[in-house]
Short mmCIF file of C-alpha atoms in Angstrom, two decimals:
data_model
loop_
_atom_site.label_atom_id
_atom_site.label_comp_id
_atom_site.label_asym_id
_atom_site.label_seq_id
_atom_site.Cartn_x
_atom_site.Cartn_y
_atom_site.Cartn_z
CA MET P 1 81.59 89.74 94.00
CA ILE P 2 82.86 86.37 93.88
CA ILE P 3 84.85 85.70 90.55
CA ASP P 4 84.56 81.74 89.25
CA GLY P 5 88.11 81.03 88.44
CA ASN P 6 86.64 78.67 85.68
CA LEU P 7 84.95 81.92 84.09
CA PHE P 8 88.40 82.96 82.82
CA GLY P 9 89.90 79.34 82.53
CA ALA P 10 93.04 78.47 84.39
CA ASP P 11 95.05 79.12 81.26
CA ASN P 12 93.96 82.79 81.26
CA LEU P 13 95.05 83.44 84.70
CA LEU P 14 98.45 81.87 84.56
CA PRO P 15 99.74 85.22 83.08
CA LEU P 16 98.20 87.63 85.46
CA GLU P 17 99.63 85.14 88.42
CA GLN P 18 103.17 85.51 86.65
CA SER P 19 102.69 89.39 86.64
CA LEU P 20 101.70 89.36 90.18
CA VAL P 21 104.76 87.34 90.98
CA GLU P 22 107.10 89.79 89.10
CA VAL P 23 105.46 92.96 90.84
CA LEU P 24 105.65 91.37 94.33
CA GLU P 25 109.46 90.11 93.57
CA GLY P 26 110.17 93.64 92.42
CA GLU P 27 108.42 95.16 95.61
CA LYS P 28 110.67 92.79 97.90
CA LYS P 29 113.93 93.95 95.91
CA LYS P 30 112.88 97.60 96.55
CA ARG P 31 112.11 97.02 100.34
CA ASP P 32 115.39 94.96 100.85
CA ALA P 33 117.29 97.61 99.23
CA PHE P 34 115.47 100.29 101.44
CA ILE P 35 116.32 98.43 104.45
CA GLU P 36 119.86 98.12 103.72
CA GLN P 37 120.15 101.65 103.00
CA LEU P 38 118.41 102.66 106.27
CA ALA P 39 120.83 100.22 108.04
CA ASN P 40 123.73 101.95 106.37
CA ILE P 41 122.32 105.55 107.51
CA LEU P 42 121.65 104.30 111.07
CA SER P 43 125.23 102.73 111.28
CA GLU P 44 126.69 106.23 110.74
CA HIS P 45 124.76 107.75 113.49
CA PRO P 46 126.54 108.85 116.68
CA ILE P 47 124.57 106.85 118.93
CA MET P 48 125.03 103.69 117.18
CA LYS P 49 128.96 104.12 117.01
CA LEU P 50 128.85 104.74 120.83
CA ASN P 51 127.08 101.13 121.00
CA GLN P 52 129.79 99.91 118.68
CA ASP P 53 132.74 100.58 121.05
#
């Protein structure tokens, strides 16, 4: 299905675009927090501690 942007008007799409950006930024923050948490857990693993010596 092809949606013509002019059908909705550019002004009407701006709030949708802003909402999508907010969602993506929120997902990036969640992902970054998960990666940091995982890195912290892995850094405590005995094998990782052996590699630090």
